[in-house]
Amino acid sequence: MFDARKRSGRLRYGVTAETVCPCFMHTKERLVTEILESVGAFFRANIWIPVSSMTWKDGLDILLLAVLFYFLYSFVSVRRAGKLLFGLATVVVLYVVTGWLDLRAAHWLLSAVASFGVIVLVVIFQPEIRDALDKLGSTVFDLRSGGRSGHAALTNTINEVVEAACQIAQQEKDGALIILEGSTRLGEFEKSGIALDARVSSSLLTNIFVDRSPLHDGAVIIRGDRIVAAGCKLPLSTTDKTGLRLGTRHRAALGITELSDCVVVVVSEERHVISVANNGCLKRDYNKSMADFATGEKEIQNRLRADLFLLMTGSADPTADTGSKDSDRHRKKYRVRSTPDAGDVPEVPADADEPDVQDGSENGGEDVTSRKA
């Protein structure tokens, strides 16, 4: 009908199609043109002109800021202080909202808090600030050396820990709980022990865990190639993933690995068995008893060294001695579960005979009895 009236040249109320459609089309085209001009003006003013007038100094400035923010995010995201920063961001948002809504009392209170907030932040984040500066310096040094220093330090640390664990396992009534710290800092557990800040060595670790020594009842925390603390208290695991009755030392190893990505080496005080905990899982029986070291100490060290390097880096050590065919068969007995956080985590073998372990002495909480599962 509209087309018929349009062809007749006359619509109802005396308005022709030629007078309506051109106006509508003109308004639509003008609206689209204004939108495109606004977008173009915004692009020119905020993107094209700044980019076209940039110098190499501006590019370097942006690159440094990007690296700084990335370093800050990666540093805070793996620490418990990240939750505190989230709370701080909430306070800042509340400050802005109360000012916008003109809530005078709440806004005044938040303003008073912000007046000395910088000092409070420095006091609260003092350990994190110190660690950040230390990490920045070590990162620059590692970049200058082409990354070789970090790999060499980790290899040396693992070698010293493996040697110490095997030596302790061959001593009567000596046990050990050695933590290799990952990306998550264990600052609050470090404070529960005695600060050492000593270079990792098998002789020092062996002397720390001598029976009745002042620091043997607790965990040693290793950060990089330094023993930062000894005699540290750890949380106990509340879940039983292995189906075994574990001693206090083994449950502490599982407990700390449930909270962080660290790797823990445990030496049983009574059975002289070496175990490795990571991501809430426990791999046991690198050796069956003390007598195994008389005939296969090198093989035990090779298996333990390879697993520690795998768990700490997520890849196998290319320089490691894989050992004999018996070592390869021993590895195939273990299931390996891939996790996004901690790489490949060895678990207890499905067909192995696992001894149940009960809590023992008050000091070490070591396993004192065993039987077939």
mmCIF file of C-alpha atoms in Angstrom:
data_model
loop_
_atom_site.group_PDB
_atom_site.id
_atom_site.type_symbol
_atom_site.label_atom_id
_atom_site.label_comp_id
_atom_site.label_asym_id
_atom_site.label_seq_id
_atom_site.Cartn_x
_atom_site.Cartn_y
_atom_site.Cartn_z
ATOM 1 C CA MET A 1 0.000 0.000 0.000
ATOM 2 C CA PHE A 2 2.859 2.308 0.848
ATOM 3 C CA ASP A 3 4.444 1.630 -2.514
ATOM 4 C CA ALA A 4 1.139 2.314 -4.268
ATOM 5 C CA ARG A 5 0.697 5.644 -2.519
ATOM 6 C CA LYS A 6 4.340 6.472 -3.126
ATOM 7 C CA ARG A 7 3.825 5.900 -6.825
ATOM 8 C CA SER A 8 0.754 8.098 -6.743
ATOM 9 C CA GLY A 9 2.924 10.864 -5.313
ATOM 10 C CA ARG A 10 0.595 11.633 -2.419
ATOM 11 C CA LEU A 11 0.201 10.131 1.145
ATOM 12 C CA ARG A 12 -2.478 10.636 3.733
ATOM 13 C CA TYR A 13 -2.445 14.036 5.467
ATOM 14 C CA GLY A 14 -1.016 15.575 2.334
ATOM 15 C CA VAL A 15 2.634 14.498 2.988
ATOM 16 C CA THR A 16 4.545 13.079 0.057
ATOM 17 C CA ALA A 17 7.086 10.248 0.276
ATOM 18 C CA GLU A 18 9.690 12.549 -1.234
ATOM 19 C CA THR A 19 9.382 14.877 1.786
ATOM 20 C CA VAL A 20 9.541 12.095 4.474
ATOM 21 C CA CYS A 21 12.158 9.570 3.316
ATOM 22 C CA PRO A 22 14.908 12.034 2.415
ATOM 23 C CA CYS A 23 14.665 13.641 5.881
ATOM 24 C CA PHE A 24 14.828 10.271 7.612
ATOM 25 C CA MET A 25 17.734 9.110 5.490
ATOM 26 C CA HIS A 26 19.548 12.384 6.045
ATOM 27 C CA THR A 27 19.130 12.094 9.833
ATOM 28 C CA LYS A 28 20.388 8.484 9.837
ATOM 29 C CA GLU A 29 23.409 9.332 7.706
ATOM 30 C CA ARG A 30 24.234 12.339 9.869
ATOM 31 C CA LEU A 31 24.045 10.194 13.048
ATOM 32 C CA VAL A 32 26.379 7.556 11.590
ATOM 33 C CA THR A 33 28.739 10.272 10.383
ATOM 34 C CA GLU A 34 28.851 11.912 13.822
ATOM 35 C CA ILE A 35 29.590 8.561 15.502
ATOM 36 C CA LEU A 36 32.399 7.798 13.069
ATOM 37 C CA GLU A 37 33.832 11.292 13.467
ATOM 38 C CA SER A 38 33.755 10.939 17.275
ATOM 39 C CA VAL A 39 35.520 7.570 17.135
ATOM 40 C CA GLY A 40 38.067 8.956 14.703
ATOM 41 C CA ALA A 41 38.694 12.022 16.858
ATOM 42 C CA PHE A 42 39.157 9.838 19.938
ATOM 43 C CA PHE A 43 41.542 7.548 18.050
ATOM 44 C CA ARG A 44 43.573 10.482 16.717
ATOM 45 C CA ALA A 45 43.731 12.321 20.059
ATOM 46 C CA ASN A 46 44.442 9.360 22.328
ATOM 47 C CA ILE A 47 46.215 6.808 20.136
ATOM 48 C CA TRP A 48 47.522 8.103 16.829
ATOM 49 C CA ILE A 49 48.979 11.436 17.945
ATOM 50 C CA PRO A 50 50.691 10.038 21.092
ATOM 51 C CA VAL A 51 52.080 7.042 19.173
ATOM 52 C CA SER A 52 53.250 9.097 16.198
ATOM 53 C CA SER A 53 55.013 11.562 18.502
ATOM 54 C CA MET A 54 56.704 8.862 20.610
ATOM 55 C CA THR A 55 60.467 8.736 20.847
ATOM 56 C CA TRP A 56 62.704 5.832 21.821
ATOM 57 C CA LYS A 57 62.738 7.201 25.360
ATOM 58 C CA ASP A 58 58.948 6.901 25.592
ATOM 59 C CA GLY A 59 59.123 3.301 24.385
ATOM 60 C CA LEU A 60 61.803 2.525 26.949
ATOM 61 C CA ASP A 61 59.676 4.168 29.644
ATOM 62 C CA ILE A 62 56.655 2.013 28.764
ATOM 63 C CA LEU A 63 58.795 -1.131 28.662
ATOM 64 C CA LEU A 64 60.260 -0.426 32.107
ATOM 65 C CA LEU A 65 56.796 0.174 33.566
ATOM 66 C CA ALA A 66 55.498 -3.068 32.040
ATOM 67 C CA VAL A 67 58.426 -5.029 33.480
ATOM 68 C CA LEU A 68 57.949 -3.357 36.869
ATOM 69 C CA PHE A 69 54.233 -4.171 37.047
ATOM 70 C CA TYR A 70 54.830 -7.738 35.861
ATOM 71 C CA PHE A 71 57.543 -8.225 38.472
ATOM 72 C CA LEU A 72 55.279 -6.776 41.170
ATOM 73 C CA TYR A 73 52.347 -8.992 40.163
ATOM 74 C CA SER A 74 54.435 -12.175 39.950
ATOM 75 C CA PHE A 75 56.041 -11.384 43.300
ATOM 76 C CA VAL A 76 52.818 -10.681 45.193
ATOM 77 C CA SER A 77 50.661 -13.376 43.576
ATOM 78 C CA VAL A 78 52.652 -16.234 45.154
ATOM 79 C CA ARG A 79 52.727 -14.740 48.632
ATOM 80 C CA ARG A 80 50.196 -14.531 51.396
ATOM 81 C CA ALA A 81 50.586 -10.753 51.292
ATOM 82 C CA GLY A 82 48.497 -10.839 48.126
ATOM 83 C CA LYS A 83 45.346 -11.210 50.221
ATOM 84 C CA LEU A 84 46.424 -8.216 52.273
ATOM 85 C CA LEU A 85 46.835 -6.184 49.106
ATOM 86 C CA PHE A 86 43.338 -7.220 48.051
ATOM 87 C CA GLY A 87 42.033 -5.869 51.355
ATOM 88 C CA LEU A 88 43.968 -2.649 50.784
ATOM 89 C CA ALA A 89 42.422 -2.276 47.328
ATOM 90 C CA THR A 90 38.992 -2.730 48.923
ATOM 91 C CA VAL A 91 39.722 0.143 51.315
ATOM 92 C CA VAL A 92 40.736 2.372 48.392
ATOM 93 C CA VAL A 93 37.510 1.553 46.539
ATOM 94 C CA LEU A 94 35.479 2.330 49.659
ATOM 95 C CA TYR A 95 37.299 5.655 49.976
ATOM 96 C CA VAL A 96 36.336 6.623 46.424
ATOM 97 C CA VAL A 97 32.726 5.432 46.828
ATOM 98 C CA THR A 98 32.188 7.274 50.126
ATOM 99 C CA GLY A 99 33.506 10.480 48.569
ATOM 100 C CA TRP A 100 31.234 10.073 45.555
ATOM 101 C CA LEU A 101 28.163 9.406 47.728
ATOM 102 C CA ASP A 102 29.125 12.223 50.117
ATOM 103 C CA LEU A 103 29.222 9.932 53.179
ATOM 104 C CA ARG A 104 31.147 12.381 55.322
ATOM 105 C CA ALA A 105 31.809 10.295 58.438
ATOM 106 C CA ALA A 106 33.052 7.215 56.594
ATOM 107 C CA HIS A 107 35.026 9.336 54.134
ATOM 108 C CA TRP A 108 36.716 11.241 56.978
ATOM 109 C CA LEU A 109 37.674 8.003 58.727
ATOM 110 C CA LEU A 110 39.169 6.535 55.564
ATOM 111 C CA SER A 111 41.012 9.810 54.927
ATOM 112 C CA ALA A 112 42.535 9.623 58.412
ATOM 113 C CA VAL A 113 43.681 6.066 57.749
ATOM 114 C CA ALA A 114 45.181 7.073 54.397
ATOM 115 C CA SER A 115 47.168 9.918 55.990
ATOM 116 C CA PHE A 116 49.553 7.470 57.659
ATOM 117 C CA GLY A 117 48.852 4.508 55.380
ATOM 118 C CA VAL A 118 52.253 4.689 53.666
ATOM 119 C CA ILE A 119 54.081 4.133 56.950
ATOM 120 C CA VAL A 120 51.734 1.279 57.836
ATOM 121 C CA LEU A 121 52.348 -0.363 54.460
ATOM 122 C CA VAL A 122 56.121 -0.168 54.884
ATOM 123 C CA VAL A 123 55.868 -1.794 58.319
ATOM 124 C CA ILE A 124 53.450 -4.516 57.195
ATOM 125 C CA PHE A 125 55.243 -5.375 53.963
ATOM 126 C CA GLN A 126 58.778 -5.024 55.305
ATOM 127 C CA PRO A 127 59.657 -8.717 54.740
ATOM 128 C CA GLU A 128 58.126 -8.669 51.252
ATOM 129 C CA ILE A 129 59.960 -5.443 50.322
ATOM 130 C CA ARG A 130 63.254 -6.916 51.489
ATOM 131 C CA ASP A 131 62.611 -10.140 49.570
ATOM 132 C CA ALA A 132 61.637 -8.180 46.455
ATOM 133 C CA LEU A 133 64.879 -6.190 46.488
ATOM 134 C CA ASP A 134 66.859 -9.364 47.097
ATOM 135 C CA LYS A 135 65.079 -11.156 44.250
ATOM 136 C CA LEU A 136 65.597 -8.189 41.923
ATOM 137 C CA GLY A 137 69.323 -8.191 42.618
ATOM 138 C CA SER A 138 69.639 -11.945 42.189
ATOM 139 C CA THR A 139 67.607 -11.809 38.958
ATOM 140 C CA VAL A 140 69.884 -9.147 37.476
ATOM 141 C CA PHE A 141 72.942 -11.173 38.465
ATOM 142 C CA ASP A 142 71.443 -14.317 36.967
ATOM 143 C CA LEU A 143 70.678 -12.505 33.703
ATOM 144 C CA ARG A 144 74.265 -11.275 33.513
ATOM 145 C CA SER A 145 75.525 -14.826 33.906
ATOM 146 C CA GLY A 146 73.117 -16.145 31.265
ATOM 147 C CA GLY A 147 71.039 -18.129 33.792
ATOM 148 C CA ARG A 148 73.917 -20.511 34.509
ATOM 149 C CA SER A 149 74.295 -19.445 38.135
ATOM 150 C CA GLY A 150 70.690 -20.373 39.038
ATOM 151 C CA HIS A 151 70.964 -23.836 37.508
ATOM 152 C CA ALA A 152 74.359 -24.447 39.096
ATOM 153 C CA ALA A 153 73.109 -23.322 42.516
ATOM 154 C CA LEU A 154 70.053 -25.601 42.328
ATOM 155 C CA THR A 155 72.146 -28.570 41.218
ATOM 156 C CA ASN A 156 74.612 -28.016 44.047
ATOM 157 C CA THR A 157 71.782 -27.669 46.587
ATOM 158 C CA ILE A 158 70.131 -30.907 45.457
ATOM 159 C CA ASN A 159 73.448 -32.762 45.557
ATOM 160 C CA GLU A 160 74.142 -31.591 49.109
ATOM 161 C CA VAL A 161 70.609 -32.485 50.264
ATOM 162 C CA VAL A 162 70.810 -35.952 48.692
ATOM 163 C CA GLU A 163 74.178 -36.635 50.290
ATOM 164 C CA ALA A 164 72.950 -35.403 53.679
ATOM 165 C CA ALA A 165 69.740 -37.473 53.510
ATOM 166 C CA CYS A 166 71.679 -40.649 52.734
ATOM 167 C CA GLN A 167 74.152 -39.971 55.532
ATOM 168 C CA ILE A 168 71.388 -39.285 58.065
ATOM 169 C CA ALA A 169 69.485 -42.420 57.001
ATOM 170 C CA GLN A 170 72.561 -44.490 57.888
ATOM 171 C CA GLN A 171 72.788 -43.099 61.428
ATOM 172 C CA GLU A 172 71.045 -44.596 64.440
ATOM 173 C CA LYS A 173 68.146 -42.510 65.818
ATOM 174 C CA ASP A 174 68.714 -39.651 63.379
ATOM 175 C CA GLY A 175 65.849 -38.304 61.267
ATOM 176 C CA ALA A 176 65.468 -35.267 59.028
ATOM 177 C CA LEU A 177 62.874 -32.905 57.599
ATOM 178 C CA ILE A 178 64.398 -30.768 54.823
ATOM 179 C CA ILE A 179 62.281 -28.274 52.862
ATOM 180 C CA LEU A 180 63.316 -27.036 49.419
ATOM 181 C CA GLU A 181 61.322 -23.833 49.033
ATOM 182 C CA GLY A 182 59.561 -23.231 45.724
ATOM 183 C CA SER A 183 58.024 -20.022 44.367
ATOM 184 C CA THR A 184 55.800 -19.609 47.443
ATOM 185 C CA ARG A 185 57.731 -18.034 50.300
ATOM 186 C CA LEU A 186 57.481 -19.719 53.702
ATOM 187 C CA GLY A 187 58.223 -16.611 55.736
ATOM 188 C CA GLU A 188 55.778 -17.251 58.563
ATOM 189 C CA PHE A 189 57.108 -20.789 59.094
ATOM 190 C CA GLU A 190 60.665 -19.524 58.844
ATOM 191 C CA LYS A 191 60.000 -17.210 61.786
ATOM 192 C CA SER A 192 58.988 -20.163 63.963
ATOM 193 C CA GLY A 193 62.560 -21.525 63.865
ATOM 194 C CA ILE A 194 66.095 -20.247 64.325
ATOM 195 C CA ALA A 195 67.520 -18.046 61.569
ATOM 196 C CA LEU A 196 70.785 -19.366 60.098
ATOM 197 C CA ASP A 197 71.427 -17.881 56.631
ATOM 198 C CA ALA A 198 74.193 -20.381 55.848
ATOM 199 C CA ARG A 199 75.287 -21.959 52.598
ATOM 200 C CA VAL A 200 73.815 -25.412 52.007
ATOM 201 C CA SER A 201 76.222 -28.221 52.797
ATOM 202 C CA SER A 202 75.731 -31.870 53.637
ATOM 203 C CA SER A 203 77.951 -31.594 56.710
ATOM 204 C CA LEU A 204 75.879 -28.754 58.162
ATOM 205 C CA LEU A 205 72.587 -30.553 57.488
ATOM 206 C CA THR A 206 73.939 -33.735 59.052
ATOM 207 C CA ASN A 207 74.999 -31.894 62.194
ATOM 208 C CA ILE A 208 71.668 -30.081 62.494
ATOM 209 C CA PHE A 209 69.744 -33.366 62.642
ATOM 210 C CA VAL A 210 72.040 -35.177 65.062
ATOM 211 C CA ASP A 211 69.936 -36.763 67.804
ATOM 212 C CA ARG A 212 69.377 -34.456 70.809
ATOM 213 C CA SER A 213 70.963 -31.461 69.084
ATOM 214 C CA PRO A 214 69.169 -28.134 69.750
ATOM 215 C CA LEU A 215 67.782 -27.873 66.193
ATOM 216 C CA HIS A 216 67.032 -31.501 65.296
ATOM 217 C CA ASP A 217 63.390 -31.315 66.405
ATOM 218 C CA GLY A 218 61.932 -29.336 63.510
ATOM 219 C CA ALA A 219 62.324 -28.589 59.820
ATOM 220 C CA VAL A 220 65.128 -26.964 57.866
ATOM 221 C CA ILE A 221 64.046 -24.457 55.195
ATOM 222 C CA ILE A 222 66.330 -24.042 52.176
ATOM 223 C CA ARG A 223 65.875 -21.058 49.864
ATOM 224 C CA GLY A 224 68.042 -21.200 46.789
ATOM 225 C CA ASP A 225 71.483 -22.225 47.987
ATOM 226 C CA ARG A 226 71.013 -20.938 51.557
ATOM 227 C CA ILE A 227 69.730 -22.584 54.715
ATOM 228 C CA VAL A 228 67.550 -19.768 56.019
ATOM 229 C CA ALA A 229 66.193 -21.401 59.194
ATOM 230 C CA ALA A 230 66.223 -24.604 61.244
ATOM 231 C CA GLY A 231 63.985 -26.026 63.948
ATOM 232 C CA CYS A 232 60.888 -24.666 62.193
ATOM 233 C CA LYS A 233 57.389 -25.767 63.201
ATOM 234 C CA LEU A 234 55.069 -26.915 60.422
ATOM 235 C CA PRO A 235 51.309 -27.542 60.158
ATOM 236 C CA LEU A 236 50.225 -31.174 60.144
ATOM 237 C CA SER A 237 48.188 -32.644 57.311
ATOM 238 C CA THR A 238 44.592 -33.387 58.271
ATOM 239 C CA THR A 239 43.903 -35.632 55.276
ATOM 240 C CA ASP A 240 45.115 -39.194 54.816
ATOM 241 C CA LYS A 241 45.781 -39.602 51.093
ATOM 242 C CA THR A 242 48.029 -42.628 51.435
ATOM 243 C CA GLY A 243 45.852 -44.809 53.663
ATOM 244 C CA LEU A 244 48.736 -45.065 56.121
ATOM 245 C CA ARG A 245 49.094 -44.045 59.735
ATOM 246 C CA LEU A 246 51.937 -41.585 59.333
ATOM 247 C CA GLY A 247 54.199 -40.163 61.998
ATOM 248 C CA THR A 248 54.305 -36.501 62.928
ATOM 249 C CA ARG A 249 57.320 -35.801 60.745
ATOM 250 C CA HIS A 250 55.658 -37.272 57.637
ATOM 251 C CA ARG A 251 52.326 -35.554 58.325
ATOM 252 C CA ALA A 252 54.177 -32.251 58.720
ATOM 253 C CA ALA A 253 55.834 -32.814 55.341
ATOM 254 C CA LEU A 254 52.448 -33.418 53.718
ATOM 255 C CA GLY A 255 50.922 -30.459 55.555
ATOM 256 C CA ILE A 256 53.436 -27.906 54.291
ATOM 257 C CA THR A 257 53.225 -29.223 50.716
ATOM 258 C CA GLU A 258 49.439 -28.810 50.801
ATOM 259 C CA LEU A 259 49.968 -25.079 51.455
ATOM 260 C CA SER A 260 52.825 -24.364 49.043
ATOM 261 C CA ASP A 261 54.750 -25.744 46.081
ATOM 262 C CA CYS A 262 57.796 -26.731 48.108
ATOM 263 C CA VAL A 263 59.505 -30.133 47.996
ATOM 264 C CA VAL A 264 60.236 -31.905 51.286
ATOM 265 C CA VAL A 265 62.772 -34.658 51.950
ATOM 266 C CA VAL A 266 61.925 -36.804 54.993
ATOM 267 C CA VAL A 267 64.230 -39.313 56.667
ATOM 268 C CA SER A 268 62.586 -41.740 59.078
ATOM 269 C CA GLU A 269 64.256 -41.846 62.477
ATOM 270 C CA GLU A 270 63.335 -45.455 63.267
ATOM 271 C CA ARG A 271 63.134 -47.198 59.878
ATOM 272 C CA HIS A 272 65.855 -45.083 58.147
ATOM 273 C CA VAL A 273 63.649 -44.740 55.053
ATOM 274 C CA ILE A 274 63.918 -41.695 52.770
ATOM 275 C CA SER A 275 60.669 -40.154 51.449
ATOM 276 C CA VAL A 276 59.808 -37.140 49.283
ATOM 277 C CA ALA A 277 56.628 -35.051 49.669
ATOM 278 C CA ASN A 278 55.232 -32.602 47.131
ATOM 279 C CA ASN A 279 51.768 -31.190 46.403
ATOM 280 C CA GLY A 280 50.217 -33.246 49.204
ATOM 281 C CA CYS A 281 51.614 -36.544 47.834
ATOM 282 C CA LEU A 282 54.266 -38.767 49.396
ATOM 283 C CA LYS A 283 56.732 -40.954 47.512
ATOM 284 C CA ARG A 284 58.335 -43.493 49.816
ATOM 285 C CA ASP A 285 60.876 -46.284 49.953
ATOM 286 C CA TYR A 286 63.834 -45.026 48.009
ATOM 287 C CA ASN A 287 65.353 -47.589 50.312
ATOM 288 C CA LYS A 288 63.741 -50.343 52.393
ATOM 289 C CA SER A 289 66.127 -50.164 55.324
ATOM 290 C CA MET A 290 69.570 -49.023 56.390
ATOM 291 C CA ALA A 291 71.078 -52.180 54.901
ATOM 292 C CA ASP A 292 70.220 -51.036 51.360
ATOM 293 C CA PHE A 293 72.962 -48.402 51.496
ATOM 294 C CA ALA A 294 75.636 -51.078 51.757
ATOM 295 C CA THR A 295 74.920 -52.380 48.254
ATOM 296 C CA GLY A 296 72.952 -49.671 46.436
ATOM 297 C CA GLU A 297 73.775 -46.242 47.882
ATOM 298 C CA LYS A 298 74.686 -44.784 44.489
ATOM 299 C CA GLU A 299 71.438 -45.995 42.945
ATOM 300 C CA ILE A 300 69.429 -44.540 45.834
ATOM 301 C CA GLN A 301 71.198 -41.204 45.417
ATOM 302 C CA ASN A 302 70.585 -41.173 41.659
ATOM 303 C CA ARG A 303 66.844 -41.833 42.029
ATOM 304 C CA LEU A 304 66.476 -39.252 44.781
ATOM 305 C CA ARG A 305 68.511 -36.650 42.892
ATOM 306 C CA ALA A 306 66.535 -37.150 39.667
ATOM 307 C CA ASP A 307 63.158 -36.847 41.423
ATOM 308 C CA LEU A 308 64.168 -33.712 43.331
ATOM 309 C CA PHE A 309 65.394 -32.024 40.163
ATOM 310 C CA LEU A 310 62.196 -33.007 38.344
ATOM 311 C CA LEU A 311 59.951 -31.637 41.092
ATOM 312 C CA MET A 312 61.916 -28.396 41.493
ATOM 313 C CA THR A 313 62.227 -27.536 37.790
ATOM 314 C CA GLY A 314 59.486 -29.519 36.042
ATOM 315 C CA SER A 315 62.044 -31.143 33.735
ATOM 316 C CA ALA A 316 64.592 -33.913 34.017
ATOM 317 C CA ASP A 317 68.210 -33.126 34.771
ATOM 318 C CA PRO A 318 70.115 -33.683 31.490
ATOM 319 C CA THR A 319 73.347 -34.276 33.407
ATOM 320 C CA ALA A 320 71.860 -36.804 35.832
ATOM 321 C CA ASP A 321 73.028 -40.396 35.986
ATOM 322 C CA THR A 322 69.923 -42.470 35.327
ATOM 323 C CA GLY A 323 71.454 -45.454 37.066
ATOM 324 C CA SER A 324 71.058 -49.110 36.260
ATOM 325 C CA LYS A 325 68.198 -51.045 34.693
ATOM 326 C CA ASP A 326 66.949 -51.825 38.182
ATOM 327 C CA SER A 327 66.578 -48.080 38.731
ATOM 328 C CA ASP A 328 64.534 -47.768 35.531
ATOM 329 C CA ARG A 329 62.241 -50.607 36.623
ATOM 330 C CA HIS A 330 61.874 -48.929 39.996
ATOM 331 C CA ARG A 331 60.702 -45.716 38.298
ATOM 332 C CA LYS A 332 58.096 -47.519 36.180
ATOM 333 C CA LYS A 333 56.450 -48.872 39.317
ATOM 334 C CA TYR A 334 55.366 -45.379 40.282
ATOM 335 C CA ARG A 335 52.391 -43.569 38.893
ATOM 336 C CA VAL A 336 53.075 -39.949 37.937
ATOM 337 C CA ARG A 337 50.294 -37.401 38.232
ATOM 338 C CA SER A 338 50.634 -34.202 36.246
ATOM 339 C CA THR A 339 49.506 -31.055 38.027
ATOM 340 C CA PRO A 340 49.456 -27.425 36.778
ATOM 341 C CA ASP A 341 51.261 -26.081 39.826
ATOM 342 C CA ALA A 342 54.060 -28.426 40.686
ATOM 343 C CA GLY A 343 54.870 -30.389 37.553
ATOM 344 C CA ASP A 344 55.101 -34.162 37.728
ATOM 345 C CA VAL A 345 54.375 -35.455 41.201
ATOM 346 C CA PRO A 346 55.329 -39.040 41.975
ATOM 347 C CA GLU A 347 52.798 -40.954 44.040
ATOM 348 C CA VAL A 348 52.935 -44.155 46.024
ATOM 349 C CA PRO A 349 53.126 -47.227 43.742
ATOM 350 C CA ALA A 350 49.856 -49.048 43.302
ATOM 351 C CA ASP A 351 51.363 -52.516 43.694
ATOM 352 C CA ALA A 352 53.960 -51.818 46.369
ATOM 353 C CA ASP A 353 53.845 -53.190 49.890
ATOM 354 C CA GLU A 354 53.488 -50.090 52.042
ATOM 355 C CA PRO A 355 54.126 -50.217 55.786
ATOM 356 C CA ASP A 356 51.721 -48.514 58.121
ATOM 357 C CA VAL A 357 53.404 -45.970 60.345
ATOM 358 C CA GLN A 358 52.366 -44.868 63.808
ATOM 359 C CA ASP A 359 53.348 -41.834 65.780
ATOM 360 C CA GLY A 360 56.416 -42.489 67.868
ATOM 361 C CA SER A 361 58.490 -40.285 70.074
ATOM 362 C CA GLU A 362 57.275 -36.959 71.321
ATOM 363 C CA ASN A 363 60.145 -35.048 69.777
ATOM 364 C CA GLY A 364 60.284 -36.455 66.272
ATOM 365 C CA GLY A 365 56.915 -38.208 66.071
ATOM 366 C CA GLU A 366 58.679 -40.930 64.103
ATOM 367 C CA ASP A 367 57.362 -44.246 62.884
ATOM 368 C CA VAL A 368 58.128 -47.082 65.305
ATOM 369 C CA THR A 369 56.179 -50.034 63.909
ATOM 370 C CA SER A 370 55.514 -51.389 60.472
ATOM 371 C CA ARG A 371 53.433 -54.092 58.899
ATOM 372 C CA LYS A 372 52.266 -55.080 55.447
ATOM 373 C CA ALA A 373 49.418 -53.013 54.047
#
